[in-house]
Each structure stands twice: as C-alpha cells, then as structure tokens.
C-alpha cells in the first residue's frame, strides 16, 4: 500500500524533482543497506600485540581515598 502511494505522488512531480527523489533513494540505499556482494574477512587477532605497552599501577585494587568515608 505504501509503495502505491509513493508511486502515485511521484508521478505528480515534474521530472527534475523525480530525479532528485531517485538520488535521495540511492543515498538512503548506500547509507542504510549494507552491500552484501562485498564480503570482508574478519581480521585475525594476534596474541601479545600490545605486550609492554599497557601497565597497571601497583595499588590498582587499593580503596580510593575519596571513598574512605564510606568504608
């Protein structure tokens, strides 16, 4: 039903505006409908890639000074 209403209203528009509607439809398809013909292979994870780049403070598990009143 919705398609018939769209087509009916589209036919009432002049041709330059119909072209604009077509461009907008193509824009929406590009933005919201994924291209299923292109298949992206998932990236393989490599263990230890960030080794030595991340550190944690020795007192990480210690209570925060701001919360000592609540303990």
Short mmCIF file of N, CA and C in Angstrom, two decimals:
data_model
loop_
_atom_site.label_atom_id
_atom_site.label_comp_id
_atom_site.label_asym_id
_atom_site.label_seq_id
_atom_site.Cartn_x
_atom_site.Cartn_y
_atom_site.Cartn_z
N UNK A 1 0.81 -1.18 0.00
CA UNK A 1 0.00 0.00 0.00
C UNK A 1 0.87 1.25 0.00
N UNK A 2 1.89 1.26 0.80
CA UNK A 2 2.76 2.42 0.89
C UNK A 2 3.46 2.68 -0.46
N UNK A 3 3.86 1.62 -1.12
CA UNK A 3 4.53 1.78 -2.42
C UNK A 3 3.62 2.42 -3.44
N UNK A 4 2.36 2.04 -3.44
CA UNK A 4 1.43 2.62 -4.41
C UNK A 4 1.22 4.12 -4.14
N UNK A 5 1.19 4.51 -2.88
CA UNK A 5 1.04 5.93 -2.52
C UNK A 5 2.29 6.70 -2.96
N UNK A 6 3.44 6.11 -2.74
CA UNK A 6 4.69 6.76 -3.15
C UNK A 6 4.73 6.94 -4.66
N UNK A 7 4.39 5.91 -5.40
CA UNK A 7 4.41 5.98 -6.86
C UNK A 7 3.39 7.00 -7.35
N UNK A 8 2.24 7.04 -6.74
CA UNK A 8 1.19 7.98 -7.13
C UNK A 8 1.67 9.43 -6.95
N UNK A 9 2.27 9.71 -5.82
CA UNK A 9 2.77 11.06 -5.56
C UNK A 9 3.98 11.38 -6.42
N UNK A 10 4.81 10.40 -6.69
CA UNK A 10 5.99 10.59 -7.52
C UNK A 10 5.60 10.98 -8.95
N UNK A 11 4.54 10.36 -9.44
CA UNK A 11 4.08 10.65 -10.81
C UNK A 11 3.56 12.09 -10.95
N UNK A 12 3.16 12.69 -9.84
CA UNK A 12 2.66 14.06 -9.88
C UNK A 12 3.79 15.10 -9.93
N UNK A 13 4.99 14.67 -9.59
CA UNK A 13 6.14 15.58 -9.57
C UNK A 13 6.68 15.79 -10.98
N UNK A 14 7.25 16.97 -11.25
CA UNK A 14 7.93 17.17 -12.52
C UNK A 14 9.20 16.32 -12.58
N UNK A 15 9.68 16.09 -13.77
CA UNK A 15 10.81 15.17 -13.97
C UNK A 15 12.07 15.57 -13.19
N UNK A 16 12.42 16.87 -13.13
CA UNK A 16 13.62 17.20 -12.35
C UNK A 16 13.49 16.81 -10.87
N UNK A 17 12.30 16.95 -10.32
CA UNK A 17 12.11 16.55 -8.93
C UNK A 17 12.08 15.03 -8.78
N UNK A 18 11.60 14.34 -9.78
CA UNK A 18 11.65 12.88 -9.75
C UNK A 18 13.11 12.41 -9.73
N UNK A 19 13.96 13.12 -10.45
CA UNK A 19 15.39 12.80 -10.44
C UNK A 19 15.97 13.01 -9.05
N UNK A 20 15.55 14.09 -8.39
CA UNK A 20 16.02 14.34 -7.03
C UNK A 20 15.57 13.23 -6.08
N UNK A 21 14.35 12.78 -6.24
CA UNK A 21 13.84 11.68 -5.41
C UNK A 21 14.67 10.42 -5.66
N UNK A 22 14.99 10.16 -6.90
CA UNK A 22 15.82 9.00 -7.23
C UNK A 22 17.18 9.10 -6.56
N UNK A 23 17.78 10.28 -6.60
CA UNK A 23 19.09 10.46 -5.96
C UNK A 23 18.99 10.25 -4.45
N UNK A 24 17.90 10.71 -3.86
CA UNK A 24 17.72 10.53 -2.43
C UNK A 24 17.54 9.04 -2.08
N UNK A 25 16.81 8.34 -2.90
CA UNK A 25 16.63 6.90 -2.67
C UNK A 25 17.97 6.18 -2.76
N UNK A 26 18.78 6.54 -3.74
CA UNK A 26 20.11 5.93 -3.89
C UNK A 26 20.99 6.25 -2.68
N UNK A 27 20.89 7.49 -2.18
CA UNK A 27 21.63 7.87 -0.99
C UNK A 27 21.22 7.00 0.21
N UNK A 28 19.92 6.83 0.40
CA UNK A 28 19.44 6.02 1.52
C UNK A 28 19.88 4.57 1.40
N UNK A 29 19.86 4.05 0.18
CA UNK A 29 20.30 2.67 -0.02
C UNK A 29 21.78 2.52 0.31
N UNK A 30 22.59 3.48 -0.11
CA UNK A 30 24.02 3.42 0.19
C UNK A 30 24.29 3.53 1.68
N UNK A 31 23.51 4.36 2.36
CA UNK A 31 23.76 4.62 3.77
C UNK A 31 23.24 3.52 4.69
N UNK A 32 22.06 2.99 4.40
CA UNK A 32 21.41 2.09 5.35
C UNK A 32 21.34 0.63 4.94
N UNK A 33 21.57 0.32 3.68
CA UNK A 33 21.50 -1.07 3.25
C UNK A 33 22.92 -1.54 2.96
N UNK A 34 23.42 -2.50 3.75
CA UNK A 34 24.79 -2.95 3.53
C UNK A 34 24.94 -3.67 2.19
N UNK A 35 26.10 -3.50 1.60
CA UNK A 35 26.40 -4.15 0.32
C UNK A 35 26.82 -5.58 0.62
N UNK A 36 25.96 -6.52 0.32
CA UNK A 36 26.23 -7.92 0.62
C UNK A 36 27.16 -8.58 -0.39
N UNK A 37 27.42 -7.92 -1.51
CA UNK A 37 28.29 -8.53 -2.50
C UNK A 37 29.76 -8.46 -2.07
N UNK A 38 30.08 -7.49 -1.23
CA UNK A 38 31.44 -7.35 -0.73
C UNK A 38 31.53 -8.03 0.62
N UNK A 39 32.32 -9.08 0.69
CA UNK A 39 32.47 -9.79 1.94
C UNK A 39 33.82 -9.45 2.54
N UNK A 40 33.79 -8.98 3.76
CA UNK A 40 35.01 -8.61 4.45
C UNK A 40 35.40 -9.76 5.37
N UNK A 41 36.63 -10.21 5.21
CA UNK A 41 37.10 -11.28 6.08
C UNK A 41 37.45 -10.69 7.43
N UNK A 42 37.06 -11.36 8.49
CA UNK A 42 37.39 -10.84 9.82
C UNK A 42 38.90 -10.82 10.03
N UNK A 43 39.37 -9.77 10.70
CA UNK A 43 40.80 -9.67 10.97
C UNK A 43 41.20 -10.71 12.00
N UNK A 44 42.34 -11.30 11.79
CA UNK A 44 42.82 -12.29 12.74
C UNK A 44 43.50 -11.58 13.89
N UNK A 45 43.18 -12.03 15.09
CA UNK A 45 43.77 -11.44 16.28
C UNK A 45 45.14 -12.03 16.53
N UNK A 46 46.02 -11.21 17.04
CA UNK A 46 47.37 -11.67 17.34
C UNK A 46 47.61 -11.49 18.84
N UNK A 47 47.86 -12.57 19.53
CA UNK A 47 48.08 -12.51 20.97
C UNK A 47 49.40 -11.81 21.27
N UNK A 48 49.37 -10.97 22.30
CA UNK A 48 50.59 -10.30 22.74
C UNK A 48 50.99 -9.09 21.92
N UNK A 49 50.09 -8.58 21.12
CA UNK A 49 50.41 -7.46 20.25
C UNK A 49 50.76 -6.20 21.04
N UNK A 50 50.10 -6.00 22.16
CA UNK A 50 50.34 -4.79 22.97
C UNK A 50 51.18 -5.07 24.21
N UNK A 51 51.88 -6.17 24.24
CA UNK A 51 52.68 -6.53 25.40
C UNK A 51 53.74 -5.45 25.65
N UNK A 52 53.79 -5.00 26.90
CA UNK A 52 54.76 -3.98 27.29
C UNK A 52 54.26 -2.56 27.06
N UNK A 53 53.13 -2.38 26.43
CA UNK A 53 52.61 -1.04 26.14
C UNK A 53 51.54 -0.62 27.14
N UNK A 54 51.03 -1.56 27.91
CA UNK A 54 49.99 -1.28 28.88
C UNK A 54 50.52 -1.66 30.25
N UNK A 55 50.32 -0.79 31.23
CA UNK A 55 50.74 -1.10 32.60
C UNK A 55 49.62 -0.75 33.56
N UNK A 56 49.69 -1.35 34.73
CA UNK A 56 48.68 -1.11 35.75
C UNK A 56 49.40 -0.74 37.03
N UNK A 57 48.90 0.25 37.72
CA UNK A 57 49.52 0.69 38.97
C UNK A 57 49.51 -0.43 40.01
N UNK A 58 50.52 -0.43 40.86
CA UNK A 58 50.63 -1.47 41.89
C UNK A 58 49.46 -1.41 42.87
N UNK A 59 48.94 -0.21 43.11
CA UNK A 59 47.84 -0.05 44.07
C UNK A 59 46.47 0.00 43.37
N UNK A 60 46.36 -0.66 42.27
CA UNK A 60 45.13 -0.62 41.48
C UNK A 60 43.92 -1.08 42.29
N UNK A 61 44.09 -2.12 43.07
CA UNK A 61 42.98 -2.68 43.85
C UNK A 61 42.77 -1.99 45.20
N UNK A 62 43.63 -1.06 45.54
CA UNK A 62 43.52 -0.37 46.84
C UNK A 62 42.28 0.53 46.83
N UNK A 63 41.66 0.70 47.99
CA UNK A 63 40.47 1.58 48.06
C UNK A 63 40.83 3.02 47.71
N UNK A 64 39.94 3.70 47.09
CA UNK A 64 40.16 5.10 46.72
C UNK A 64 40.02 5.97 47.95
N UNK A 65 40.83 7.03 48.00
CA UNK A 65 40.79 7.93 49.16
C UNK A 65 39.45 8.65 49.23
N UNK A 66 38.84 8.92 48.13
CA UNK A 66 37.55 9.60 48.11
C UNK A 66 36.45 8.77 48.77
N UNK A 67 36.61 7.46 48.81
CA UNK A 67 35.57 6.58 49.33
C UNK A 67 35.86 6.05 50.73
N UNK A 68 36.95 6.53 51.35
CA UNK A 68 37.30 6.02 52.68
C UNK A 68 36.24 6.35 53.73
N UNK A 69 35.49 7.44 53.53
CA UNK A 69 34.43 7.80 54.48
C UNK A 69 33.30 6.78 54.48
N UNK A 70 33.15 6.06 53.41
CA UNK A 70 32.04 5.12 53.28
C UNK A 70 32.41 3.70 53.72
N UNK A 71 33.65 3.49 54.10
CA UNK A 71 34.09 2.14 54.46
C UNK A 71 34.16 1.95 55.94
#
